[in-house]
mmCIF file of C-alpha atoms in Angstrom:
data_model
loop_
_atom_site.group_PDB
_atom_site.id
_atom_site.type_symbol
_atom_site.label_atom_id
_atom_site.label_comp_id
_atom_site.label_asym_id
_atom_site.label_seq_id
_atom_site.Cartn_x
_atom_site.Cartn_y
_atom_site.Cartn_z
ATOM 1 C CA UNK A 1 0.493 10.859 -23.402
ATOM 2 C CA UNK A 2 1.087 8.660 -26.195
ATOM 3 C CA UNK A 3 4.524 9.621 -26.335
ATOM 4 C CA UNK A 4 4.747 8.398 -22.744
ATOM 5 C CA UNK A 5 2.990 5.025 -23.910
ATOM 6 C CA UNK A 6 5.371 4.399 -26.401
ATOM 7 C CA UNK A 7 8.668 4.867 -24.119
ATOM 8 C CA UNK A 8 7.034 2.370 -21.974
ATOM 9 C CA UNK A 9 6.439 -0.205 -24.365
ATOM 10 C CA UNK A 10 9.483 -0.146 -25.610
ATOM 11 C CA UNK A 11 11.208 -0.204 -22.315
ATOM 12 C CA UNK A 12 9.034 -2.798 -21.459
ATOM 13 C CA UNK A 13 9.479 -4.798 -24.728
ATOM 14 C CA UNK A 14 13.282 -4.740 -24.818
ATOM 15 C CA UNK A 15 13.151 -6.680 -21.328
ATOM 16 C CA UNK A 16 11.681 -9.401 -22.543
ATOM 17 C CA UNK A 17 12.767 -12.626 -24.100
ATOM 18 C CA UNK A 18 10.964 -14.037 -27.472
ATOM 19 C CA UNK A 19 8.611 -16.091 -26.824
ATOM 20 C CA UNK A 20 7.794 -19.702 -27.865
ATOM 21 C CA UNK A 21 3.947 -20.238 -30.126
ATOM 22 C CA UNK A 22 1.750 -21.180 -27.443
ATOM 23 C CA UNK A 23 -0.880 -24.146 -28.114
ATOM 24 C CA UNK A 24 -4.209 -23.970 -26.212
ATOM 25 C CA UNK A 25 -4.460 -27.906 -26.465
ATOM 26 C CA UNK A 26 -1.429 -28.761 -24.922
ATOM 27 C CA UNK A 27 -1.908 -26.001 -22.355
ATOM 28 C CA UNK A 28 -5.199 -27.743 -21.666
ATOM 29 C CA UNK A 29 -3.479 -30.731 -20.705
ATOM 30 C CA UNK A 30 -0.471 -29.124 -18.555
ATOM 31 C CA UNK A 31 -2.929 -27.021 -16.285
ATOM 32 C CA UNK A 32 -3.742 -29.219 -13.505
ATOM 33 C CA UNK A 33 -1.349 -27.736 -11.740
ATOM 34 C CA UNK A 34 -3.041 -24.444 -11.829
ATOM 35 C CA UNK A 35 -6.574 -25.199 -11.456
ATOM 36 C CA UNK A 36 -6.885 -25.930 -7.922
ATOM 37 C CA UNK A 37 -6.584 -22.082 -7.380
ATOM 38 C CA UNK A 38 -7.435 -20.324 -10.504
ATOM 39 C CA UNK A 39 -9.957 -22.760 -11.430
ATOM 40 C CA UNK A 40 -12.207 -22.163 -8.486
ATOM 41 C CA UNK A 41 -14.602 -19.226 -8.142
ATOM 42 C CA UNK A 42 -13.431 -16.643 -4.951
ATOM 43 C CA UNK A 43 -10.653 -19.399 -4.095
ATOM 44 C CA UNK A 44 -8.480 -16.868 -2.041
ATOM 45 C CA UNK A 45 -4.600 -17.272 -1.541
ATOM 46 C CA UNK A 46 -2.649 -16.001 2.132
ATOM 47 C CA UNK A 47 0.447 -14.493 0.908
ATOM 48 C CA UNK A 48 1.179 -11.975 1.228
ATOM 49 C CA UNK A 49 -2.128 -11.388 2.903
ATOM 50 C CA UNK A 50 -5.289 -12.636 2.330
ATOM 51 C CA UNK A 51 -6.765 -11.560 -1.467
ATOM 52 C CA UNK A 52 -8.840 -14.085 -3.789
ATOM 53 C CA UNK A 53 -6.566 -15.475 -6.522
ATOM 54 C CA UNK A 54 -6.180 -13.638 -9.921
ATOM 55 C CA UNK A 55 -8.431 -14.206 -13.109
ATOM 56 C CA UNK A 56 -6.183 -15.106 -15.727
ATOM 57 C CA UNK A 57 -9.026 -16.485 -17.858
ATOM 58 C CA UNK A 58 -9.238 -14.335 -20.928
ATOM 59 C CA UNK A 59 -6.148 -12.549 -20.286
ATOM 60 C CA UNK A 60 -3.589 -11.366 -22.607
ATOM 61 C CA UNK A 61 -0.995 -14.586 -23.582
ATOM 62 C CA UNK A 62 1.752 -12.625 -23.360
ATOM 63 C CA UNK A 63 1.438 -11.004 -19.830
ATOM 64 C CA UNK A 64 0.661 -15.002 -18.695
ATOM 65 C CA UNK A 65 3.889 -15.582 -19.703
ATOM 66 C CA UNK A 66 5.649 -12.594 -18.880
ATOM 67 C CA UNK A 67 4.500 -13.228 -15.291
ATOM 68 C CA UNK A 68 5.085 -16.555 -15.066
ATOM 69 C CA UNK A 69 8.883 -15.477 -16.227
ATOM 70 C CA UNK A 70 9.033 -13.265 -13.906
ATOM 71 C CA UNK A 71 8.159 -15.682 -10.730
ATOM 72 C CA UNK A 72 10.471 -17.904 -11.930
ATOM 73 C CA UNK A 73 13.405 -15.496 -11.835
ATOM 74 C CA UNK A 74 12.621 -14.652 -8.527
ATOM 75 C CA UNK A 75 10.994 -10.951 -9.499
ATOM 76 C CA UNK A 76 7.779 -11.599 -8.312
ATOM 77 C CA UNK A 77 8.159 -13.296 -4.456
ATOM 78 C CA UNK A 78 5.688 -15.527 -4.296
ATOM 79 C CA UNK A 79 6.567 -19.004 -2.977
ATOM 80 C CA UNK A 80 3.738 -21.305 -4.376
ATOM 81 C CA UNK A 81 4.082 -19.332 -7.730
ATOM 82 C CA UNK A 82 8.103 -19.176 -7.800
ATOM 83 C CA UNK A 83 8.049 -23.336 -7.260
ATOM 84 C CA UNK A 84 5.404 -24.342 -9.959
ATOM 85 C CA UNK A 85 7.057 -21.373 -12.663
ATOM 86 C CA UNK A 86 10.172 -22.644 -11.976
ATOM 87 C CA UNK A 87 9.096 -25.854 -13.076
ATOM 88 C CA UNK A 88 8.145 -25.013 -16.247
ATOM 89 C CA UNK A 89 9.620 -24.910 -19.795
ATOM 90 C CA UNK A 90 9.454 -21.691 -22.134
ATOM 91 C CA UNK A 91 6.720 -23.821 -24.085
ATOM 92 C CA UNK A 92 4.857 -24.767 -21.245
ATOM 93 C CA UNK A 93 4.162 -21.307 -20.621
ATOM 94 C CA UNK A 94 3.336 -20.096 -24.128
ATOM 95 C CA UNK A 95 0.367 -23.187 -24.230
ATOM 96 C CA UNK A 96 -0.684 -22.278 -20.652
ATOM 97 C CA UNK A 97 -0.742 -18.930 -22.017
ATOM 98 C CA UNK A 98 -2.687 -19.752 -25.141
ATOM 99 C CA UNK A 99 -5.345 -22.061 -23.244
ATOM 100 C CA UNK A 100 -5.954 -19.554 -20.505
ATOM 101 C CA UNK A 101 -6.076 -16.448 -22.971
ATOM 102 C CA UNK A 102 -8.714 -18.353 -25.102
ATOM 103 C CA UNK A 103 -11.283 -18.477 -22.444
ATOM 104 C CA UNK A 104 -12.407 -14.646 -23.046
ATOM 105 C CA UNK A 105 -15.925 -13.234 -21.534
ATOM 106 C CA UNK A 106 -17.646 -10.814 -22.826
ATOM 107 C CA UNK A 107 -16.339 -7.962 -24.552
ATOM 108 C CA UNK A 108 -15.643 -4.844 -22.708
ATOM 109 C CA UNK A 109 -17.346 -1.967 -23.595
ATOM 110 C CA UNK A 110 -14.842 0.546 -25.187
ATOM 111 C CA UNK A 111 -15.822 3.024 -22.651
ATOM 112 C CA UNK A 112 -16.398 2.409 -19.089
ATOM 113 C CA UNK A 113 -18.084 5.135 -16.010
ATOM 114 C CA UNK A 114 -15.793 7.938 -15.131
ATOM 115 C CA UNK A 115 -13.840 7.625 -12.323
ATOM 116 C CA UNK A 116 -14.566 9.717 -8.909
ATOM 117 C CA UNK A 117 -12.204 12.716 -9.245
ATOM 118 C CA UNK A 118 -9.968 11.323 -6.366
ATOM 119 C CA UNK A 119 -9.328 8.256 -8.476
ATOM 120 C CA UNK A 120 -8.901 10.487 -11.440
ATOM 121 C CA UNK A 121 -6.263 12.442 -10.568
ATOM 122 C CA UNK A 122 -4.494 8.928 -9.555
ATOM 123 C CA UNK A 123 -4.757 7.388 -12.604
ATOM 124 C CA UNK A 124 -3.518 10.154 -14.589
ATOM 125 C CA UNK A 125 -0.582 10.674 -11.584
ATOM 126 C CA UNK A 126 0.266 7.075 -12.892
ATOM 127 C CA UNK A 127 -0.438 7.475 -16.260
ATOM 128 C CA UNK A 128 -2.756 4.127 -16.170
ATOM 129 C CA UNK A 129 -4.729 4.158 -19.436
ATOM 130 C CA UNK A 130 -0.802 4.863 -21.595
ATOM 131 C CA UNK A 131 -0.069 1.528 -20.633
ATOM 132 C CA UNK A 132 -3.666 -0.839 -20.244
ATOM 133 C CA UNK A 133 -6.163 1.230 -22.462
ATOM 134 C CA UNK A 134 -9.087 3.481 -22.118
ATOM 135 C CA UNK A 135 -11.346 0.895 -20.725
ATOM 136 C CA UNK A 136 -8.553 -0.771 -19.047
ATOM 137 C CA UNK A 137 -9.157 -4.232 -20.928
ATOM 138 C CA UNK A 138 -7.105 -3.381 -23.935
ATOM 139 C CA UNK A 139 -3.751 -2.635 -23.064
ATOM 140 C CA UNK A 140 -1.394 -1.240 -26.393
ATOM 141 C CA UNK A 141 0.725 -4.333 -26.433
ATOM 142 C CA UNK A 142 -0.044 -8.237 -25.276
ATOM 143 C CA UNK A 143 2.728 -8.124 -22.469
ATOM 144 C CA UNK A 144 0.564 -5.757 -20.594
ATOM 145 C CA UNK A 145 -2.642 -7.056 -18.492
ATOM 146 C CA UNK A 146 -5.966 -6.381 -18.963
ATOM 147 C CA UNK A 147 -7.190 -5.164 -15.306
ATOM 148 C CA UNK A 148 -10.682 -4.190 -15.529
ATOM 149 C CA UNK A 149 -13.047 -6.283 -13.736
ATOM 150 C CA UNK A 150 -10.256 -7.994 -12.040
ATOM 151 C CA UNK A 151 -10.712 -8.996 -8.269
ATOM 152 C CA UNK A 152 -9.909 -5.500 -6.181
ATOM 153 C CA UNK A 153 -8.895 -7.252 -3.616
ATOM 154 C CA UNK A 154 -5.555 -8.902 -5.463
ATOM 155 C CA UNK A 155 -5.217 -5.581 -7.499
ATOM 156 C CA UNK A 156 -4.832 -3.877 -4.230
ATOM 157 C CA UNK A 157 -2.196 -6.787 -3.185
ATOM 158 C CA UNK A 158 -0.513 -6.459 -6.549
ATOM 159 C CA UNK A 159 -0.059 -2.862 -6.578
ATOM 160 C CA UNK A 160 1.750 -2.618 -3.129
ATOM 161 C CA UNK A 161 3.984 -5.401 -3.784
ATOM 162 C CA UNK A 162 5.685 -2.858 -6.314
ATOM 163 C CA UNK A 163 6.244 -0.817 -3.013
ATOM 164 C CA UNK A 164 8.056 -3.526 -1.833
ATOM 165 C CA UNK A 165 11.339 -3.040 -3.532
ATOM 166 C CA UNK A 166 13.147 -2.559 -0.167
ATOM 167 C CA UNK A 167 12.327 -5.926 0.734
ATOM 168 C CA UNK A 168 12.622 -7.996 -2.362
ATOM 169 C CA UNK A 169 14.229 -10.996 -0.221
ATOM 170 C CA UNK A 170 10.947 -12.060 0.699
ATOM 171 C CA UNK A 171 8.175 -10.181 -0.666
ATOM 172 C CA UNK A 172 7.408 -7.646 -3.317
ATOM 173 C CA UNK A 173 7.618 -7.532 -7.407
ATOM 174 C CA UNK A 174 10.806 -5.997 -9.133
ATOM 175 C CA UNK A 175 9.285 -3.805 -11.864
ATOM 176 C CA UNK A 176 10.972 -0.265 -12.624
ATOM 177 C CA UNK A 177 8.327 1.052 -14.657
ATOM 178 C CA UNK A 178 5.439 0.203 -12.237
ATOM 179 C CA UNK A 179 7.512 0.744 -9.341
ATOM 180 C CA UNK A 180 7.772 4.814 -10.658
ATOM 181 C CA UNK A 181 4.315 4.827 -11.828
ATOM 182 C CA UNK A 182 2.836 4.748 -8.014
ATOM 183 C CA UNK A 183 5.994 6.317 -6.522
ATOM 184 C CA UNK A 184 4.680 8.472 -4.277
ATOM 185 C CA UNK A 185 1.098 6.491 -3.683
ATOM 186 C CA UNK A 186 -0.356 5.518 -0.342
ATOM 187 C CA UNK A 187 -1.732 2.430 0.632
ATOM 188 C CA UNK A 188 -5.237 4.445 0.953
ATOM 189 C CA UNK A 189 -4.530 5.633 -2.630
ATOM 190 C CA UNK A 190 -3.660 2.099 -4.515
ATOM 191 C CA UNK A 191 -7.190 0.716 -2.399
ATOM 192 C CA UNK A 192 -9.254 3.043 -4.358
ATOM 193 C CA UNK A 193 -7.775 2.523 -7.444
ATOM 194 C CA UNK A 194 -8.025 -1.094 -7.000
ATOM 195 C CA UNK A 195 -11.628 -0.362 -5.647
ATOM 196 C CA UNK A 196 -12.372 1.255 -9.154
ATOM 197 C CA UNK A 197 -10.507 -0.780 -11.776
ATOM 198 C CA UNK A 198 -12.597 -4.123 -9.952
ATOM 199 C CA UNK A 199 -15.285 -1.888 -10.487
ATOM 200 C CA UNK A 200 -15.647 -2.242 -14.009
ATOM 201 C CA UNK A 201 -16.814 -4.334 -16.710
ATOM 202 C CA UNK A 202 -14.072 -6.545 -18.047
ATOM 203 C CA UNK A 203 -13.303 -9.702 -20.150
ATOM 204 C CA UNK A 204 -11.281 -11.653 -17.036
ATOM 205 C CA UNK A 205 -13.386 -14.555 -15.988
ATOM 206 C CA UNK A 206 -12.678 -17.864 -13.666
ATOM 207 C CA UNK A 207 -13.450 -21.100 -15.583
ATOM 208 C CA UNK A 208 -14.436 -23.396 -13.326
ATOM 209 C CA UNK A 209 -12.790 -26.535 -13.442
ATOM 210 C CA UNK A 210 -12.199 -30.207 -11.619
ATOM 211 C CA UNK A 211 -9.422 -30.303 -9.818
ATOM 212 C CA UNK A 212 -9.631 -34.460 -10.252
ATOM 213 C CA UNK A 213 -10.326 -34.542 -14.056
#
């Protein structure tokens, strides 16, 4: 197992640019263009279907970033997402990173329920907790998210866009090692993992916030 975790870091690691030192401060100013979504408790997005938006509060900096990379370059389809990332600068996503990460919950426990054995022998088919940590909220490197507690709705949403790869003209996320780590998975079988990993205590909150401040 962990010499699984470590081929996937540093797979995942040598794919991705270094990164400018984020500033919460100046990311405070520069969000208004994400708070009318992620700044409003059970806001819910349509695309690709209907799923409330992600809590990025108190997630790690450098998955904000490597996300918001990867809508820019057209890796994640998303067309809301792809037009304001593509807007942005390197260092506009490092302090969007850094404000966002700073607004942690509570601590997660360091061990969280077991899972049913149907969603146990799915996580270790994927080979989850290599990657994002026992408890699912600390992941063995920043670039990775923390997922516990997050909305199951958009986990489910996330996890088949990495079905998707057929179709990456107009939906779907372009990730190899996340892509072969549900190879094989049914929709049925991503909906109770995403049904589980909501199910837990995590650190991901939603700030609310005034969209006219």
């Amino acid at each position: 197992m962990k010499r699984i975790a470590t081929a996937l870091l540093i797979a995942f690691a040598a794919a991705l640019p270094a990164q400018a030192n984020g500033d919460a401060a100046r990311g405070e100013s520069k969000a208004a263009m994400c708070i009318g979504c992620h700044g409003i408790k059970g806001y819910q997005a349509s695309f690709p279907e209907v799923h409330r938006v992600p809590m990025i509060s108190g997630q790690n900096a450098g998955y904000i970033v490597a996300a918001l990379q990867a809508y820019a370059k057209g890796e994640r389809k998303h067309p809301t997402m792809k037009g304001i990332a593509a807007s942005l600068t390197e260092q506009d996503m490092a302090d969007l990173a850094a404000y966002y990460a700073g607004h942690a919950g509570a601590k997660a426990p360091e061990q969280v329920a077991e899972a049913p054995a149907a969603v146990n022998a799915l996580l270790d088919k994927g080979v989850c907790i290599s990657c994002h940590g026992a408890n699912f909220s600390k992941a063995i490197s920043d670039a990775y998210p923390k997922i516990a507690g997050q909305h199951a709705d958009y986990l489910y949403v996330a996890l088949k866009s990495y079905h998707a790869e057929a179709r990456l003209g107009t939906v779907g996320r372009g990730n190899a090692i996340m892509q072969g780590q549900i190879k094989g998975m049914s929709n049925a079988d991503l909906k109770l993992l995403a049904k589980y990993l909501g199910s837990l205590p995590g650190e991901l909150v939603t700030v609310p916030q005034s969209r006219f401040r």
